[in-house]
């Protein structure tokens, strides 16, 4: 290392700092944990600080300060065992949209004060505009393809509650997709849409490529050949996978399946790692399209699978945007997902995570 440094035209200055001493020890904030999905004005955010004591002596009643945009928001106290770690939880609410800086500082007497602080940035949204493209509209209540989804994304609006929804939806039919509609949308949902005209597909591709988010749901009206040739395009199109054969209760002898119960690593589903938030495996999936040609080398990620091994939800990055593909419908025709209590948080998590541009 010394020879490499001496050979550099511009020599760096190297300083070695002791992290802790046996007598005085050292306290550090290792990380901040908080939901990675999109958050709105007025929504409560829980920030968890992971604090560690590297010394051999216990620390009693250490002050932990939580700041928002440089201003002190709340203070807590904690005790740290020798060579131990603990967590401190700070609930907070943001009243203004935009980017904010959260900072946690632990006040302790140690030789290295720089690691006593940890900061993170969070974006607070005023609203997220979601364009729902209904491929099977109906004049009857809860019979249109996007009715359940619309309620799940804007429950306060439908419930006439005083609280405001982070998501704002607009429902259109496939022939209404155009550049003007896409300009004001953050997320687009194709719900059992048969197919798109070439100019519409080009506009949608450009929308995702420039940072938009797209969720594609299966259904009985989709043109399988068009989706394979135009939307999947041998792995070069928008879709993470090709819609393959239809499985499930196609006739009376068909069988249903369930989502595999597992630990979810993706930000859109990690909410369901806590049992009180809902068990996705409880839903009955009666019909689904097999998602084929999933290529992990092309960046395709399977977020959830069915108990027969078929992918249920797949994702891929496309340009600066993201595309998710659901193997079943977003209404109650092919599953009882919309009837489950966790359908609202599931759809909220999917859409807000996509809008955040994280995985």
GROMACS .gro file of C-alpha atoms in nm:
model
  359
    1UNK     CA    1   0.000   0.000   0.000
    2UNK     CA    2   0.284   0.237   0.086
    3UNK     CA    3   0.448   0.177  -0.253
    4UNK     CA    4   0.119   0.245  -0.433
    5UNK     CA    5   0.070   0.569  -0.240
    6UNK     CA    6   0.426   0.683  -0.312
    7UNK     CA    7   0.375   0.618  -0.684
    8UNK     CA    8   0.068   0.845  -0.705
    9UNK     CA    9   0.106   1.187  -0.865
   10UNK     CA   10  -0.133   1.335  -0.610
   11UNK     CA   11  -0.066   1.163  -0.280
   12UNK     CA   12  -0.363   1.114  -0.049
   13UNK     CA   13  -0.341   1.196   0.318
   14UNK     CA   14  -0.401   0.888   0.528
   15UNK     CA   15  -0.522   0.923   0.886
   16UNK     CA   16  -0.587   0.627   1.114
   17UNK     CA   17  -0.829   0.680   1.401
   18UNK     CA   18  -0.878   0.449   1.699
   19UNK     CA   19  -1.239   0.335   1.705
   20UNK     CA   20  -1.247   0.274   2.079
   21UNK     CA   21  -1.040   0.236   2.390
   22UNK     CA   22  -1.091  -0.034   2.653
   23UNK     CA   23  -1.156   0.225   2.922
   24UNK     CA   24  -1.368   0.490   2.754
   25UNK     CA   25  -1.520   0.280   2.474
   26UNK     CA   26  -1.704   0.415   2.172
   27UNK     CA   27  -2.069   0.456   2.080
   28UNK     CA   28  -2.191   0.455   1.721
   29UNK     CA   29  -2.516   0.476   1.530
   30UNK     CA   30  -2.485   0.198   1.275
   31UNK     CA   31  -2.796   0.266   1.066
   32UNK     CA   32  -3.145   0.414   1.041
   33UNK     CA   33  -3.437   0.196   0.939
   34UNK     CA   34  -3.761   0.335   0.795
   35UNK     CA   35  -4.014   0.237   0.527
   36UNK     CA   36  -3.867   0.268   0.178
   37UNK     CA   37  -4.199   0.312  -0.001
   38UNK     CA   38  -4.342   0.652  -0.095
   39UNK     CA   39  -4.473   0.851   0.201
   40UNK     CA   40  -4.725   1.133   0.195
   41UNK     CA   41  -4.784   1.453   0.386
   42UNK     CA   42  -4.947   1.379   0.721
   43UNK     CA   43  -4.855   1.009   0.722
   44UNK     CA   44  -4.670   0.880   1.026
   45UNK     CA   45  -4.318   0.753   0.967
   46UNK     CA   46  -4.141   0.525   1.217
   47UNK     CA   47  -3.762   0.572   1.221
   48UNK     CA   48  -3.559   0.309   1.405
   49UNK     CA   49  -3.199   0.393   1.503
   50UNK     CA   50  -2.957   0.103   1.558
   51UNK     CA   51  -2.707   0.204   1.827
   52UNK     CA   52  -2.400   0.009   1.935
   53UNK     CA   53  -2.163   0.030   2.233
   54UNK     CA   54  -1.814  -0.090   2.135
   55UNK     CA   55  -1.667  -0.047   2.486
   56UNK     CA   56  -1.632  -0.284   2.780
   57UNK     CA   57  -1.828  -0.059   3.015
   58UNK     CA   58  -2.207  -0.023   3.018
   59UNK     CA   59  -2.363   0.317   2.945
   60UNK     CA   60  -2.672   0.427   3.139
   61UNK     CA   61  -2.929   0.680   3.023
   62UNK     CA   62  -2.760   0.794   2.701
   63UNK     CA   63  -2.950   1.082   2.536
   64UNK     CA   64  -3.061   1.016   2.180
   65UNK     CA   65  -3.172   1.320   1.979
   66UNK     CA   66  -3.387   1.306   1.667
   67UNK     CA   67  -3.371   1.601   1.426
   68UNK     CA   68  -3.565   1.691   1.113
   69UNK     CA   69  -3.399   1.933   0.872
   70UNK     CA   70  -3.155   2.036   1.147
   71UNK     CA   71  -3.422   2.115   1.408
   72UNK     CA   72  -3.463   1.901   1.718
   73UNK     CA   73  -3.785   1.700   1.695
   74UNK     CA   74  -3.771   1.464   1.994
   75UNK     CA   75  -3.536   1.322   2.256
   76UNK     CA   76  -3.518   0.977   2.406
   77UNK     CA   77  -3.297   0.796   2.656
   78UNK     CA   78  -3.152   0.448   2.635
   79UNK     CA   79  -2.905   0.221   2.813
   80UNK     CA   80  -2.633   0.024   2.638
   81UNK     CA   81  -2.476  -0.291   2.774
   82UNK     CA   82  -2.102  -0.345   2.735
   83UNK     CA   83  -2.031  -0.455   2.378
   84UNK     CA   84  -2.406  -0.441   2.324
   85UNK     CA   85  -2.656  -0.290   2.083
   86UNK     CA   86  -3.005  -0.149   2.108
   87UNK     CA   87  -3.271   0.025   1.901
   88UNK     CA   88  -3.452   0.352   1.958
   89UNK     CA   89  -3.779   0.426   1.777
   90UNK     CA   90  -3.883   0.776   1.672
   91UNK     CA   91  -4.233   0.829   1.521
   92UNK     CA   92  -4.265   1.146   1.315
   93UNK     CA   93  -4.500   1.321   1.072
   94UNK     CA   94  -4.404   1.554   0.787
   95UNK     CA   95  -4.635   1.844   0.711
   96UNK     CA   96  -4.463   1.960   0.391
   97UNK     CA   97  -4.391   1.773   0.070
   98UNK     CA   98  -4.038   1.757  -0.065
   99UNK     CA   99  -3.700   1.622   0.041
  100UNK     CA  100  -3.620   1.619   0.413
  101UNK     CA  101  -3.314   1.519   0.615
  102UNK     CA  102  -3.357   1.307   0.928
  103UNK     CA  103  -3.069   1.285   1.174
  104UNK     CA  104  -3.020   1.087   1.493
  105UNK     CA  105  -2.744   1.174   1.740
  106UNK     CA  106  -2.646   0.992   2.057
  107UNK     CA  107  -2.476   1.205   2.323
  108UNK     CA  108  -2.191   1.010   2.481
  109UNK     CA  109  -1.839   1.075   2.605
  110UNK     CA  110  -1.615   0.877   2.369
  111UNK     CA  111  -1.299   0.946   2.166
  112UNK     CA  112  -1.473   0.933   1.827
  113UNK     CA  113  -1.775   1.162   1.806
  114UNK     CA  114  -1.816   1.148   1.428
  115UNK     CA  115  -1.998   0.813   1.433
  116UNK     CA  116  -2.240   0.934   1.702
  117UNK     CA  117  -2.458   1.081   1.427
  118UNK     CA  118  -2.638   0.926   1.132
  119UNK     CA  119  -2.844   1.110   0.872
  120UNK     CA  120  -3.075   0.997   0.593
  121UNK     CA  121  -3.285   1.172   0.332
  122UNK     CA  122  -3.652   1.098   0.273
  123UNK     CA  123  -3.889   1.224   0.005
  124UNK     CA  124  -4.240   1.317   0.112
  125UNK     CA  125  -4.501   1.324  -0.161
  126UNK     CA  126  -4.799   1.554  -0.192
  127UNK     CA  127  -4.978   1.297  -0.409
  128UNK     CA  128  -4.906   1.012  -0.650
  129UNK     CA  129  -5.108   1.013  -0.971
  130UNK     CA  130  -5.203   0.664  -1.088
  131UNK     CA  131  -5.363   0.601  -1.427
  132UNK     CA  132  -5.588   0.292  -1.422
  133UNK     CA  133  -5.651   0.152  -1.770
  134UNK     CA  134  -5.965  -0.063  -1.749
  135UNK     CA  135  -5.973  -0.343  -2.004
  136UNK     CA  136  -6.317  -0.471  -1.902
  137UNK     CA  137  -6.538  -0.176  -1.799
  138UNK     CA  138  -6.889  -0.223  -1.665
  139UNK     CA  139  -7.172  -0.003  -1.544
  140UNK     CA  140  -7.244  -0.236  -1.251
  141UNK     CA  141  -7.085  -0.179  -0.907
  142UNK     CA  142  -6.760  -0.372  -0.857
  143UNK     CA  143  -6.789  -0.532  -1.200
  144UNK     CA  144  -6.533  -0.318  -1.384
  145UNK     CA  145  -6.182  -0.455  -1.395
  146UNK     CA  146  -6.034  -0.171  -1.189
  147UNK     CA  147  -6.314  -0.114  -0.932
  148UNK     CA  148  -6.150  -0.309  -0.647
  149UNK     CA  149  -5.810  -0.162  -0.727
  150UNK     CA  150  -5.944   0.192  -0.728
  151UNK     CA  151  -6.102   0.144  -0.385
  152UNK     CA  152  -5.784  -0.014  -0.248
  153UNK     CA  153  -5.569   0.277  -0.363
  154UNK     CA  154  -5.804   0.553  -0.243
  155UNK     CA  155  -5.987   0.407   0.060
  156UNK     CA  156  -6.035   0.742   0.235
  157UNK     CA  157  -6.191   0.898  -0.074
  158UNK     CA  158  -6.438   0.611  -0.115
  159UNK     CA  159  -6.506   0.604   0.259
  160UNK     CA  160  -6.567   0.982   0.262
  161UNK     CA  161  -6.321   1.014   0.548
  162UNK     CA  162  -6.156   1.340   0.643
  163UNK     CA  163  -5.812   1.189   0.591
  164UNK     CA  164  -5.664   1.235   0.245
  165UNK     CA  165  -5.526   0.962   0.020
  166UNK     CA  166  -5.167   0.976  -0.096
  167UNK     CA  167  -5.269   0.812  -0.424
  168UNK     CA  168  -5.497   0.989  -0.670
  169UNK     CA  169  -5.645   0.771  -0.944
  170UNK     CA  170  -5.798   0.832  -1.284
  171UNK     CA  171  -5.969   0.547  -1.469
  172UNK     CA  172  -5.969   0.540  -1.848
  173UNK     CA  173  -6.018   0.288  -2.125
  174UNK     CA  174  -5.739   0.160  -2.347
  175UNK     CA  175  -5.829   0.382  -2.643
  176UNK     CA  176  -5.780   0.691  -2.424
  177UNK     CA  177  -5.410   0.633  -2.355
  178UNK     CA  178  -5.204   0.919  -2.498
  179UNK     CA  179  -4.900   1.129  -2.417
  180UNK     CA  180  -5.104   1.395  -2.235
  181UNK     CA  181  -5.249   1.136  -1.995
  182UNK     CA  182  -4.907   0.983  -1.935
  183UNK     CA  183  -4.741   1.319  -1.866
  184UNK     CA  184  -4.933   1.366  -1.541
  185UNK     CA  185  -4.910   1.001  -1.425
  186UNK     CA  186  -4.649   0.848  -1.198
  187UNK     CA  187  -4.781   0.492  -1.223
  188UNK     CA  188  -4.988   0.326  -1.498
  189UNK     CA  189  -5.186   0.005  -1.445
  190UNK     CA  190  -5.295  -0.206  -1.743
  191UNK     CA  191  -5.582  -0.416  -1.606
  192UNK     CA  192  -5.690  -0.693  -1.847
  193UNK     CA  193  -5.623  -0.466  -2.145
  194UNK     CA  194  -5.651  -0.662  -2.470
  195UNK     CA  195  -5.377  -0.474  -2.657
  196UNK     CA  196  -5.259  -0.126  -2.753
  197UNK     CA  197  -5.218   0.047  -3.083
  198UNK     CA  198  -4.857   0.108  -3.199
  199UNK     CA  199  -4.858   0.483  -3.107
  200UNK     CA  200  -4.995   0.400  -2.761
  201UNK     CA  201  -4.732   0.132  -2.701
  202UNK     CA  202  -4.460   0.373  -2.813
  203UNK     CA  203  -4.587   0.641  -2.575
  204UNK     CA  204  -4.609   0.392  -2.287
  205UNK     CA  205  -4.258   0.262  -2.359
  206UNK     CA  206  -4.123   0.616  -2.356
  207UNK     CA  207  -4.310   0.684  -2.030
  208UNK     CA  208  -4.141   0.392  -1.853
  209UNK     CA  209  -3.803   0.454  -2.012
  210UNK     CA  210  -3.803   0.808  -1.872
  211UNK     CA  211  -3.877   0.695  -1.517
  212UNK     CA  212  -4.243   0.595  -1.507
  213UNK     CA  213  -4.381   0.283  -1.339
  214UNK     CA  214  -4.606   0.024  -1.501
  215UNK     CA  215  -4.811  -0.259  -1.348
  216UNK     CA  216  -4.955  -0.514  -1.595
  217UNK     CA  217  -5.232  -0.746  -1.473
  218UNK     CA  218  -5.358  -1.055  -1.654
  219UNK     CA  219  -5.717  -1.132  -1.748
  220UNK     CA  220  -5.947  -1.307  -1.992
  221UNK     CA  221  -5.932  -1.030  -2.253
  222UNK     CA  222  -5.557  -1.003  -2.307
  223UNK     CA  223  -5.429  -1.093  -2.655
  224UNK     CA  224  -5.158  -1.344  -2.566
  225UNK     CA  225  -4.988  -1.329  -2.903
  226UNK     CA  226  -4.972  -0.948  -2.895
  227UNK     CA  227  -4.831  -0.944  -2.543
  228UNK     CA  228  -4.566  -1.201  -2.634
  229UNK     CA  229  -4.464  -1.032  -2.958
  230UNK     CA  230  -4.501  -0.664  -2.869
  231UNK     CA  231  -4.489  -0.627  -2.489
  232UNK     CA  232  -4.237  -0.904  -2.416
  233UNK     CA  233  -4.060  -0.903  -2.755
  234UNK     CA  234  -3.818  -1.185  -2.673
  235UNK     CA  235  -3.701  -1.004  -2.360
  236UNK     CA  236  -3.652  -0.667  -2.530
  237UNK     CA  237  -3.995  -0.524  -2.451
  238UNK     CA  238  -4.154  -0.382  -2.139
  239UNK     CA  239  -4.271  -0.706  -1.978
  240UNK     CA  240  -4.048  -0.899  -1.738
  241UNK     CA  241  -4.191  -1.229  -1.871
  242UNK     CA  242  -4.413  -1.369  -2.142
  243UNK     CA  243  -4.773  -1.457  -2.056
  244UNK     CA  244  -4.783  -1.834  -2.099
  245UNK     CA  245  -5.056  -2.099  -2.068
  246UNK     CA  246  -5.360  -2.040  -1.851
  247UNK     CA  247  -5.379  -2.263  -1.543
  248UNK     CA  248  -5.631  -2.327  -1.267
  249UNK     CA  249  -6.003  -2.379  -1.271
  250UNK     CA  250  -6.045  -2.361  -1.646
  251UNK     CA  251  -6.304  -2.637  -1.605
  252UNK     CA  252  -6.463  -2.817  -1.311
  253UNK     CA  253  -6.157  -3.041  -1.267
  254UNK     CA  254  -5.917  -2.751  -1.227
  255UNK     CA  255  -5.739  -2.673  -0.902
  256UNK     CA  256  -5.661  -2.347  -0.728
  257UNK     CA  257  -5.324  -2.249  -0.582
  258UNK     CA  258  -5.179  -2.013  -0.322
  259UNK     CA  259  -4.894  -1.765  -0.289
  260UNK     CA  260  -4.594  -1.922  -0.120
  261UNK     CA  261  -4.547  -1.807   0.240
  262UNK     CA  262  -4.191  -1.678   0.265
  263UNK     CA  263  -3.969  -1.399   0.390
  264UNK     CA  264  -3.996  -1.119   0.134
  265UNK     CA  265  -3.684  -0.916   0.056
  266UNK     CA  266  -3.842  -0.671  -0.188
  267UNK     CA  267  -3.951  -0.333  -0.050
  268UNK     CA  268  -4.298  -0.378  -0.201
  269UNK     CA  269  -4.366  -0.694   0.001
  270UNK     CA  270  -4.147  -0.673   0.312
  271UNK     CA  271  -4.444  -0.518   0.493
  272UNK     CA  272  -4.595  -0.868   0.501
  273UNK     CA  273  -4.300  -1.020   0.685
  274UNK     CA  274  -4.482  -0.911   1.002
  275UNK     CA  275  -4.769  -1.160   1.065
  276UNK     CA  276  -5.016  -0.895   1.192
  277UNK     CA  277  -5.000  -0.723   0.851
  278UNK     CA  278  -5.157  -1.017   0.669
  279UNK     CA  279  -5.078  -1.361   0.529
  280UNK     CA  280  -5.058  -1.350   0.148
  281UNK     CA  281  -5.066  -1.731   0.132
  282UNK     CA  282  -5.426  -1.727   0.257
  283UNK     CA  283  -5.554  -1.598  -0.078
  284UNK     CA  284  -5.700  -1.851  -0.322
  285UNK     CA  285  -5.572  -1.806  -0.678
  286UNK     CA  286  -5.822  -1.984  -0.904
  287UNK     CA  287  -5.677  -1.890  -1.244
  288UNK     CA  288  -5.342  -1.754  -1.350
  289UNK     CA  289  -5.116  -1.728  -1.650
  290UNK     CA  290  -4.782  -1.901  -1.627
  291UNK     CA  291  -4.510  -1.635  -1.655
  292UNK     CA  292  -4.249  -1.786  -1.885
  293UNK     CA  293  -3.902  -1.693  -2.014
  294UNK     CA  294  -3.801  -1.529  -1.688
  295UNK     CA  295  -3.436  -1.433  -1.732
  296UNK     CA  296  -3.255  -1.339  -1.412
  297UNK     CA  297  -2.950  -1.241  -1.618
  298UNK     CA  298  -3.164  -0.972  -1.782
  299UNK     CA  299  -3.246  -0.823  -1.443
  300UNK     CA  300  -3.585  -0.990  -1.400
  301UNK     CA  301  -3.673  -1.055  -1.035
  302UNK     CA  302  -3.953  -1.284  -0.916
  303UNK     CA  303  -4.101  -1.114  -0.610
  304UNK     CA  304  -4.350  -1.389  -0.521
  305UNK     CA  305  -4.429  -1.741  -0.640
  306UNK     CA  306  -4.726  -1.975  -0.631
  307UNK     CA  307  -4.703  -2.304  -0.445
  308UNK     CA  308  -4.665  -2.493  -0.773
  309UNK     CA  309  -4.348  -2.294  -0.847
  310UNK     CA  310  -4.496  -2.056  -1.106
  311UNK     CA  311  -4.397  -1.689  -1.076
  312UNK     CA  312  -4.684  -1.482  -0.939
  313UNK     CA  313  -4.531  -1.133  -0.945
  314UNK     CA  314  -4.225  -1.037  -1.150
  315UNK     CA  315  -4.033  -0.712  -1.191
  316UNK     CA  316  -3.773  -0.562  -1.419
  317UNK     CA  317  -3.606  -0.227  -1.459
  318UNK     CA  318  -3.665  -0.069  -1.799
  319UNK     CA  319  -3.458   0.240  -1.871
  320UNK     CA  320  -3.510   0.471  -1.574
  321UNK     CA  321  -3.845   0.312  -1.489
  322UNK     CA  322  -3.983  -0.014  -1.357
  323UNK     CA  323  -4.239  -0.271  -1.472
  324UNK     CA  324  -4.425  -0.524  -1.256
  325UNK     CA  325  -4.628  -0.811  -1.399
  326UNK     CA  326  -4.907  -0.993  -1.215
  327UNK     CA  327  -5.001  -1.346  -1.321
  328UNK     CA  328  -5.368  -1.306  -1.228
  329UNK     CA  329  -5.635  -1.036  -1.238
  330UNK     CA  330  -5.663  -0.736  -1.007
  331UNK     CA  331  -6.038  -0.797  -0.966
  332UNK     CA  332  -6.223  -1.092  -0.813
  333UNK     CA  333  -6.270  -1.293  -1.135
  334UNK     CA  334  -5.967  -1.518  -1.094
  335UNK     CA  335  -5.890  -1.496  -0.722
  336UNK     CA  336  -6.028  -1.386  -0.388
  337UNK     CA  337  -5.743  -1.138  -0.333
  338UNK     CA  338  -5.977  -0.835  -0.338
  339UNK     CA  339  -6.185  -0.997  -0.063
  340UNK     CA  340  -5.889  -1.032   0.171
  341UNK     CA  341  -5.814  -0.768   0.438
  342UNK     CA  342  -5.456  -0.738   0.313
  343UNK     CA  343  -5.559  -0.644  -0.043
  344UNK     CA  344  -5.560  -0.272   0.043
  345UNK     CA  345  -5.207  -0.264   0.191
  346UNK     CA  346  -5.083  -0.500  -0.083
  347UNK     CA  347  -5.193  -0.270  -0.364
  348UNK     CA  348  -5.081   0.037  -0.170
  349UNK     CA  349  -4.738  -0.117  -0.114
  350UNK     CA  350  -4.697  -0.220  -0.477
  351UNK     CA  351  -4.797   0.116  -0.623
  352UNK     CA  352  -4.614   0.340  -0.375
  353UNK     CA  353  -4.296   0.131  -0.399
  354UNK     CA  354  -4.306   0.150  -0.777
  355UNK     CA  355  -4.361   0.524  -0.757
  356UNK     CA  356  -4.058   0.554  -0.530
  357UNK     CA  357  -3.837   0.390  -0.789
  358UNK     CA  358  -3.688   0.141  -0.540
  359UNK     CA  359  -3.665  -0.238  -0.525
   0.00000   0.00000   0.00000
